[in-house]
Each structure stands twice: as C-alpha cells, then as structure tokens.
PDB file of C-alpha atoms in Angstrom:
ATOM      1  CA  MET A  23      40.665  -1.663 -12.385  1.00  0.00           C
ATOM      2  CA  PRO A  24      37.192  -3.093 -11.765  1.00  0.00           C
ATOM      3  CA  ASP A  25      35.995  -2.890  -8.203  1.00  0.00           C
ATOM      4  CA  SER A  26      35.460  -6.066  -6.278  1.00  0.00           C
ATOM      5  CA  GLY A  27      33.615  -6.545  -3.050  1.00  0.00           C
ATOM      6  CA  LYS A  28      32.125  -9.037  -0.704  1.00  0.00           C
ATOM      7  CA  GLY A  29      29.595 -11.519  -1.939  1.00  0.00           C
ATOM      8  CA  LYS A  30      26.727 -10.049   0.055  1.00  0.00           C
ATOM      9  CA  ARG A  31      26.593  -6.951  -2.142  1.00  0.00           C
ATOM     10  CA  ASN A  32      24.606  -6.215  -5.266  1.00  0.00           C
ATOM     11  CA  MET A  33      27.494  -5.831  -7.697  1.00  0.00           C
ATOM     12  CA  SER A  34      25.559  -4.300 -10.622  1.00  0.00           C
ATOM     13  CA  THR A  35      26.347  -0.610 -10.104  1.00  0.00           C
ATOM     14  CA  THR A  36      28.394   1.500  -7.743  1.00  0.00           C
ATOM     15  CA  GLN A  37      25.871   3.172  -5.459  1.00  0.00           C
ATOM     16  CA  PRO A  38      25.713   6.314  -3.341  1.00  0.00           C
ATOM     17  CA  ILE A  39      25.191   5.847   0.391  1.00  0.00           C
ATOM     18  CA  ARG A  40      21.553   6.918   0.716  1.00  0.00           C
ATOM     19  CA  ASP A  41      20.688   6.165   4.328  1.00  0.00           C
ATOM     20  CA  ARG A  42      21.660   9.090   6.573  1.00  0.00           C
ATOM     21  CA  LYS A  43      22.327   6.946   9.640  1.00  0.00           C
ATOM     22  CA  GLN A  44      24.613   4.609   7.696  1.00  0.00           C
ATOM     23  CA  LEU A  45      26.307   7.611   6.099  1.00  0.00           C
ATOM     24  CA  GLU A  46      27.102   9.094   9.526  1.00  0.00           C
ATOM     25  CA  GLN A  47      28.475   5.737  10.694  1.00  0.00           C
ATOM     26  CA  PHE A  48      30.522   5.432   7.492  1.00  0.00           C
ATOM     27  CA  LYS A  49      32.006   8.934   7.930  1.00  0.00           C
ATOM     28  CA  GLU A  50      33.014   8.244  11.519  1.00  0.00           C
ATOM     29  CA  TYR A  51      34.312   4.683  10.990  1.00  0.00           C
ATOM     30  CA  TYR A  52      38.006   5.663  10.839  1.00  0.00           C
ATOM     31  CA  LYS A  53      37.608   8.245  13.585  1.00  0.00           C
ATOM     32  CA  THR A  54      35.913   6.165  16.275  1.00  0.00           C
ATOM     33  CA  LYS A  55      35.596   2.484  15.359  1.00  0.00           C
ATOM     34  CA  ARG A  56      38.951   1.864  13.666  1.00  0.00           C
ATOM     35  CA  PRO A  57      40.979   5.060  14.179  1.00  0.00           C
ATOM     36  CA  ASP A  58      43.119   6.102  11.217  1.00  0.00           C
ATOM     37  CA  TYR A  59      43.145   9.825  10.520  1.00  0.00           C
ATOM     38  CA  ARG A  60      44.483   9.486   6.973  1.00  0.00           C
ATOM     39  CA  ASN A  61      41.603   7.212   6.016  1.00  0.00           C
ATOM     40  CA  TYR A  62      39.127   9.472   7.789  1.00  0.00           C
ATOM     41  CA  ALA A  63      40.502  12.480   5.901  1.00  0.00           C
ATOM     42  CA  LEU A  64      40.220  10.678   2.561  1.00  0.00           C
ATOM     43  CA  ILE A  65      36.550   9.859   3.122  1.00  0.00           C
ATOM     44  CA  ILE A  66      35.558  13.285   4.454  1.00  0.00           C
ATOM     45  CA  LEU A  67      37.316  15.052   1.575  1.00  0.00           C
ATOM     46  CA  GLY A  68      35.706  12.744  -0.997  1.00  0.00           C
ATOM     47  CA  LEU A  69      32.213  13.191   0.424  1.00  0.00           C
ATOM     48  CA  ASN A  70      32.443  16.982   0.580  1.00  0.00           C
ATOM     49  CA  THR A  71      34.159  18.039  -2.654  1.00  0.00           C
ATOM     50  CA  ALA A  72      32.552  15.983  -5.474  1.00  0.00           C
ATOM     51  CA  LEU A  73      36.052  15.297  -6.845  1.00  0.00           C
ATOM     52  CA  ARG A  74      36.901  12.053  -8.596  1.00  0.00           C
ATOM     53  CA  ILE A  75      39.110   9.741  -6.558  1.00  0.00           C
ATOM     54  CA  SER A  76      41.923  10.059  -9.129  1.00  0.00           C
ATOM     55  CA  ASP A  77      41.969  13.824  -8.564  1.00  0.00           C
ATOM     56  CA  ILE A  78      41.825  13.444  -4.772  1.00  0.00           C
ATOM     57  CA  LEU A  79      44.749  11.030  -4.746  1.00  0.00           C
ATOM     58  CA  HIS A  80      46.837  13.388  -6.881  1.00  0.00           C
ATOM     59  CA  LEU A  81      46.237  16.438  -4.700  1.00  0.00           C
ATOM     60  CA  THR A  82      49.524  17.864  -3.476  1.00  0.00           C
ATOM     61  CA  LEU A  83      50.222  19.667  -0.238  1.00  0.00           C
ATOM     62  CA  GLU A  84      50.584  22.859  -2.272  1.00  0.00           C
ATOM     63  CA  ASN A  85      47.086  22.361  -3.718  1.00  0.00           C
ATOM     64  CA  VAL A  86      45.585  22.221  -0.244  1.00  0.00           C
ATOM     65  CA  TYR A  87      47.813  24.261   2.078  1.00  0.00           C
ATOM     66  CA  ASN A  88      49.246  27.752   1.917  1.00  0.00           C
ATOM     67  CA  GLY A  89      52.106  27.242   4.336  1.00  0.00           C
ATOM     68  CA  LYS A  90      50.439  25.927   7.485  1.00  0.00           C
ATOM     69  CA  LYS A  91      47.003  27.277   6.586  1.00  0.00           C
ATOM     70  CA  VAL A  92      44.316  25.383   4.682  1.00  0.00           C
ATOM     71  CA  ARG A  93      43.268  27.089   1.460  1.00  0.00           C
ATOM     72  CA  THR A  94      39.625  28.094   0.985  1.00  0.00           C
ATOM     73  CA  HIS A  95      39.554  26.527  -2.505  1.00  0.00           C
ATOM     74  CA  ILE A  96      41.293  23.676  -4.314  1.00  0.00           C
ATOM     75  CA  THR A  97      42.164  24.455  -7.935  1.00  0.00           C
ATOM     76  CA  ILE A  98      43.087  21.484 -10.120  1.00  0.00           C
ATOM     77  CA  ARG A  99      43.103  20.314 -13.704  1.00  0.00           C
ATOM     78  CA  GLU A 100      40.987  17.172 -13.790  1.00  0.00           C
ATOM     79  CA  ARG A 101      42.883  14.105 -14.883  1.00  0.00           C
ATOM     80  CA  LYS A 102      39.916  12.604 -16.751  1.00  0.00           C
ATOM     81  CA  THR A 103      38.578  15.661 -18.579  1.00  0.00           C
ATOM     82  CA  GLY A 104      41.555  18.033 -18.686  1.00  0.00           C
ATOM     83  CA  LYS A 105      39.209  20.794 -17.449  1.00  0.00           C
ATOM     84  CA  GLU A 106      40.216  23.196 -14.712  1.00  0.00           C
ATOM     85  CA  ASN A 107      38.060  22.936 -11.618  1.00  0.00           C
ATOM     86  CA  ARG A 108      37.975  25.192  -8.548  1.00  0.00           C
ATOM     87  CA  ILE A 109      36.387  23.580  -5.497  1.00  0.00           C
ATOM     88  CA  PHE A 110      35.330  25.390  -2.319  1.00  0.00           C
ATOM     89  CA  LEU A 111      36.311  23.742   0.972  1.00  0.00           C
ATOM     90  CA  ASN A 112      33.597  24.001   3.599  1.00  0.00           C
ATOM     91  CA  ASP A 113      34.340  24.608   7.277  1.00  0.00           C
ATOM     92  CA  ARG A 114      34.180  20.926   8.228  1.00  0.00           C
ATOM     93  CA  VAL A 115      36.690  19.987   5.538  1.00  0.00           C
ATOM     94  CA  ARG A 116      39.044  22.832   6.403  1.00  0.00           C
ATOM     95  CA  GLN A 117      39.014  21.918  10.094  1.00  0.00           C
ATOM     96  CA  MET A 118      39.647  18.274   9.210  1.00  0.00           C
ATOM     97  CA  LEU A 119      42.533  19.183   6.888  1.00  0.00           C
ATOM     98  CA  ALA A 120      44.120  21.406   9.554  1.00  0.00           C
ATOM     99  CA  ALA A 121      44.045  18.466  11.984  1.00  0.00           C
ATOM    100  CA  TYR A 122      45.251  16.062   9.295  1.00  0.00           C
ATOM    101  CA  ARG A 123      48.318  18.198   8.572  1.00  0.00           C
ATOM    102  CA  LYS A 124      49.433  17.759  12.196  1.00  0.00           C
ATOM    103  CA  VAL A 125      49.295  13.989  11.676  1.00  0.00           C
ATOM    104  CA  LEU A 126      50.838  14.051   8.204  1.00  0.00           C
ATOM    105  CA  ILE A 127      53.948  16.078   9.088  1.00  0.00           C
ATOM    106  CA  LYS A 128      54.999  13.382  11.552  1.00  0.00           C
ATOM    107  CA  THR A 129      55.041  10.639   8.900  1.00  0.00           C
ATOM    108  CA  ARG A 130      58.074   9.189   7.176  1.00  0.00           C
ATOM    109  CA  MET A 131      56.564  10.008   3.768  1.00  0.00           C
ATOM    110  CA  TYR A 132      56.228  13.712   4.565  1.00  0.00           C
ATOM    111  CA  LYS A 133      59.722  13.898   6.031  1.00  0.00           C
ATOM    112  CA  SER A 134      61.156  12.260   2.907  1.00  0.00           C
ATOM    113  CA  GLY A 135      59.621  14.980   0.731  1.00  0.00           C
ATOM    114  CA  ASN A 136      56.601  13.189  -0.745  1.00  0.00           C
ATOM    115  CA  PRO A 137      54.495  16.049  -2.180  1.00  0.00           C
ATOM    116  CA  TYR A 138      51.104  14.342  -2.045  1.00  0.00           C
ATOM    117  CA  LEU A 139      48.294  14.916   0.432  1.00  0.00           C
ATOM    118  CA  PHE A 140      47.775  11.154   0.591  1.00  0.00           C
ATOM    119  CA  PRO A 141      51.283   9.746   0.040  1.00  0.00           C
ATOM    120  CA  SER A 142      51.944   6.109  -0.734  1.00  0.00           C
ATOM    121  CA  PRO A 143      53.515   4.323   2.237  1.00  0.00           C
ATOM    122  CA  ARG A 144      55.310   1.957  -0.169  1.00  0.00           C
ATOM    123  CA  SER A 145      56.229   3.831  -3.354  1.00  0.00           C
ATOM    124  CA  GLU A 146      58.552   6.757  -2.730  1.00  0.00           C
ATOM    125  CA  GLY A 147      57.295  10.039  -4.135  1.00  0.00           C
ATOM    126  CA  GLN A 148      53.967   8.560  -5.262  1.00  0.00           C
ATOM    127  CA  PRO A 149      50.368   9.059  -4.092  1.00  0.00           C
ATOM    128  CA  LEU A 150      48.254   6.391  -2.449  1.00  0.00           C
ATOM    129  CA  SER A 151      47.041   3.948  -5.102  1.00  0.00           C
ATOM    130  CA  ARG A 152      43.439   3.768  -6.261  1.00  0.00           C
ATOM    131  CA  PHE A 153      43.332   0.114  -5.196  1.00  0.00           C
ATOM    132  CA  GLN A 154      44.375   1.034  -1.658  1.00  0.00           C
ATOM    133  CA  ALA A 155      41.773   3.820  -1.598  1.00  0.00           C
ATOM    134  CA  TYR A 156      39.150   1.284  -2.675  1.00  0.00           C
ATOM    135  CA  ARG A 157      40.163  -1.050   0.144  1.00  0.00           C
ATOM    136  CA  ILE A 158      39.875   1.800   2.667  1.00  0.00           C
ATOM    137  CA  ILE A 159      36.404   2.802   1.479  1.00  0.00           C
ATOM    138  CA  SER A 160      35.136  -0.752   1.079  1.00  0.00           C
ATOM    139  CA  ALA A 161      36.297  -1.742   4.565  1.00  0.00           C
ATOM    140  CA  ALA A 162      34.409   1.197   6.085  1.00  0.00           C
ATOM    141  CA  ALA A 163      31.256   0.260   4.170  1.00  0.00           C
ATOM    142  CA  ASP A 164      31.547  -3.364   5.312  1.00  0.00           C
ATOM    143  CA  GLY A 165      32.276  -2.232   8.850  1.00  0.00           C
ATOM    144  CA  VAL A 166      28.981  -0.379   9.176  1.00  0.00           C
ATOM    145  CA  GLY A 167      26.884  -2.974   7.363  1.00  0.00           C
ATOM    146  CA  ILE A 168      26.249  -1.270   4.024  1.00  0.00           C
ATOM    147  CA  GLU A 169      25.116  -3.936   1.556  1.00  0.00           C
ATOM    148  CA  ASP A 170      25.047  -1.866  -1.654  1.00  0.00           C
ATOM    149  CA  THR A 171      28.062  -1.747  -3.949  1.00  0.00           C
ATOM    150  CA  VAL A 172      30.321   0.921  -2.439  1.00  0.00           C
ATOM    151  CA  SER A 173      33.532   1.897  -4.218  1.00  0.00           C
ATOM    152  CA  CYS A 174      35.725   4.965  -4.628  1.00  0.00           C
ATOM    153  CA  HIS A 175      33.116   6.478  -6.950  1.00  0.00           C
ATOM    154  CA  SER A 176      30.480   6.181  -4.214  1.00  0.00           C
ATOM    155  CA  LEU A 177      31.934   9.205  -2.394  1.00  0.00           C
ATOM    156  CA  ARG A 178      31.262  11.443  -5.386  1.00  0.00           C
ATOM    157  CA  LYS A 179      27.860   9.895  -6.037  1.00  0.00           C
ATOM    158  CA  THR A 180      26.895  10.270  -2.377  1.00  0.00           C
ATOM    159  CA  PHE A 181      27.658  13.983  -2.519  1.00  0.00           C
ATOM    160  CA  GLY A 182      25.461  14.408  -5.590  1.00  0.00           C
ATOM    161  CA  TYR A 183      22.620  12.291  -4.237  1.00  0.00           C
ATOM    162  CA  HIS A 184      22.368  14.178  -0.946  1.00  0.00           C
ATOM    163  CA  ALA A 185      22.811  17.570  -2.630  1.00  0.00           C
ATOM    164  CA  TRP A 186      19.806  16.666  -4.784  1.00  0.00           C
ATOM    165  CA  LYS A 187      17.834  15.412  -1.765  1.00  0.00           C
ATOM    166  CA  GLN A 188      18.511  18.728  -0.019  1.00  0.00           C
ATOM    167  CA  GLY A 189      16.986  20.598  -2.954  1.00  0.00           C
ATOM    168  CA  LYS A 190      20.140  21.871  -4.651  1.00  0.00           C
ATOM    169  CA  ASP A 191      19.727  22.868  -8.301  1.00  0.00           C
ATOM    170  CA  PRO A 192      20.522  19.864 -10.578  1.00  0.00           C
ATOM    171  CA  ILE A 193      22.163  22.234 -13.062  1.00  0.00           C
ATOM    172  CA  VAL A 194      24.620  23.405 -10.388  1.00  0.00           C
ATOM    173  CA  ILE A 195      25.297  19.782  -9.415  1.00  0.00           C
ATOM    174  CA  MET A 196      25.994  19.052 -13.095  1.00  0.00           C
ATOM    175  CA  VAL A 197      28.480  21.952 -13.241  1.00  0.00           C
ATOM    176  CA  LEU A 198      30.181  20.813 -10.027  1.00  0.00           C
ATOM    177  CA  PHE A 199      30.609  17.360 -11.514  1.00  0.00           C
ATOM    178  CA  ASN A 200      31.880  18.892 -14.785  1.00  0.00           C
ATOM    179  CA  HIS A 201      29.369  16.716 -16.656  1.00  0.00           C
ATOM    180  CA  SER A 202      28.568  17.571 -20.251  1.00  0.00           C
ATOM    181  CA  SER A 203      24.796  17.064 -19.888  1.00  0.00           C
ATOM    182  CA  LEU A 204      22.044  16.863 -17.289  1.00  0.00           C
ATOM    183  CA  ASN A 205      21.190  13.341 -18.477  1.00  0.00           C
ATOM    184  CA  ILE A 206      24.618  12.133 -17.328  1.00  0.00           C
ATOM    185  CA  THR A 207      24.054  13.729 -13.922  1.00  0.00           C
ATOM    186  CA  LYS A 208      20.593  12.163 -13.596  1.00  0.00           C
ATOM    187  CA  ARG A 209      22.025   8.695 -14.241  1.00  0.00           C
ATOM    188  CA  TYR A 210      24.833   9.461 -11.821  1.00  0.00           C
ATOM    189  CA  LEU A 211      22.476  10.163  -8.937  1.00  0.00           C
ATOM    190  CA  CYS A 212      21.146   6.565  -9.034  1.00  0.00           C
ATOM    191  CA  LEU A 213      17.612   7.616  -8.140  1.00  0.00           C
ATOM    192  CA  GLU A 214      15.334   4.774  -7.106  1.00  0.00           C
ATOM    193  CA  GLN A 215      11.575   4.213  -6.987  1.00  0.00           C
ATOM    194  CA  ASP A 216      11.521   5.361  -3.361  1.00  0.00           C
ATOM    195  CA  ASP A 217      12.975   8.712  -4.414  1.00  0.00           C
ATOM    196  CA  LYS A 218      10.311   9.171  -7.098  1.00  0.00           C
ATOM    197  CA  ASP A 219       7.567   8.111  -4.670  1.00  0.00           C
ATOM    198  CA  ALA A 220       8.784  10.651  -2.105  1.00  0.00           C
ATOM    199  CA  VAL A 221       8.540  13.524  -4.600  1.00  0.00           C
ATOM    200  CA  LEU A 222       4.947  12.577  -5.462  1.00  0.00           C
ATOM    201  CA  ARG A 223       4.051  12.027  -1.792  1.00  0.00           C
ATOM    202  CA  GLU A 224       5.492  15.340  -0.634  1.00  0.00           C
ATOM    203  CA  THR A 225       4.249  17.527  -3.531  1.00  0.00           C
ATOM    204  CA  THR A 226       0.654  18.611  -2.972  1.00  0.00           C
ATOM    205  CA  LEU A 227      -0.877  21.043  -5.473  1.00  0.00           C
TER     206      LEU A 227
END
C-alpha cells in the first residue's frame, strides 16, 4: 500500500528523521504529548532494532518475552527475505518492553488470547495492520512538525542514518539490514549534500 501524507511534505522518497531535536520530540510524542503506550512502544522498538515494520507487527509475545521477562534478543525469520535474523535488544528497549507488558496484559486483546505484541483492536487474533502503523507514525511526525516524508520505513532508515552518523561500520549496518550489497545500504541511508559537506569539513589531513 503506498504511503500517503499531508500536502506539506516532499512526497518523493521516504526519509529518515535526521534532526536530533525533532527525533527526540518524535520519540516522546506518544509518551508526553499524546499519551499512548502501545504507540510509543511501536516507535521505540522500530527505531532501535532496524527491523522492517512487517516483521515488527508480526512479533509475538513469545518472540519478545520469556514468561514475564524480556528476552535479550529477538529471533525471527524475515517475512520479506525468508532469512533468519537475531536482533539484540538494548537496555532502553528492554525497559520499555517490560513497562509495555504491564499495559498489554490489561487489554481485551491480550485476555482473549491474541498472540501478537501489537494486537489488532478490531480483527481477532491478528496483528495491528500496516496502515494503522503508518497512521500512528505519520501522526507523530506531523505532531512535531517534521516536513519530510515519514512512513513506517522511516523508523528503519532513521536507525541506519544515525548509526552511520555515529561512525558505525557501514558493513555492519548492511548486515543488520540483511541487505545483499553495500550499494543498497548507501541508497537506504538517504545521505544529502549536507552530510557529504560535513565529512569534508571535519576531515583534516
């Protein structure tokens, strides 16, 4: 399903969220400005795992929790590639997921036996839809004034962009993304002229 957004945005390409201040506001939108812990959990998990939204939405409680405890890694078979992927959960994500479980177990969907981490509130036994996830993410982007095209894929791209900005090895980023070549990863990072200028400005030989 193609993403749609508000007319103010450049609709050419889904973008990462580059600006750190806007990124912080985006992350906290569903925690402070429009409280909804499920939506907050979805965004934090997406920003910190590099998983595709289809894989996030199909995570089960068993994937994430060992009884009441949050696992240290998520192991899945990617829906797009069919490849197995094992993803480490950092401390922030694990703390968030522990708090989210306390919210989730009180919901009608959990009590009815829905196995998904992000259960659909409408379709019994199904995960949250990609369209609903897009609406959640887009509303947060609009709410903090981000004008670039932000969609579900932006969470994954934002992870890669900031990992690169922090000096992480592009080859490791490629492996995390399960990309088949570094060229795909380079296109994925959506680097702009400002990024190239910064490298030249900050590299003195």
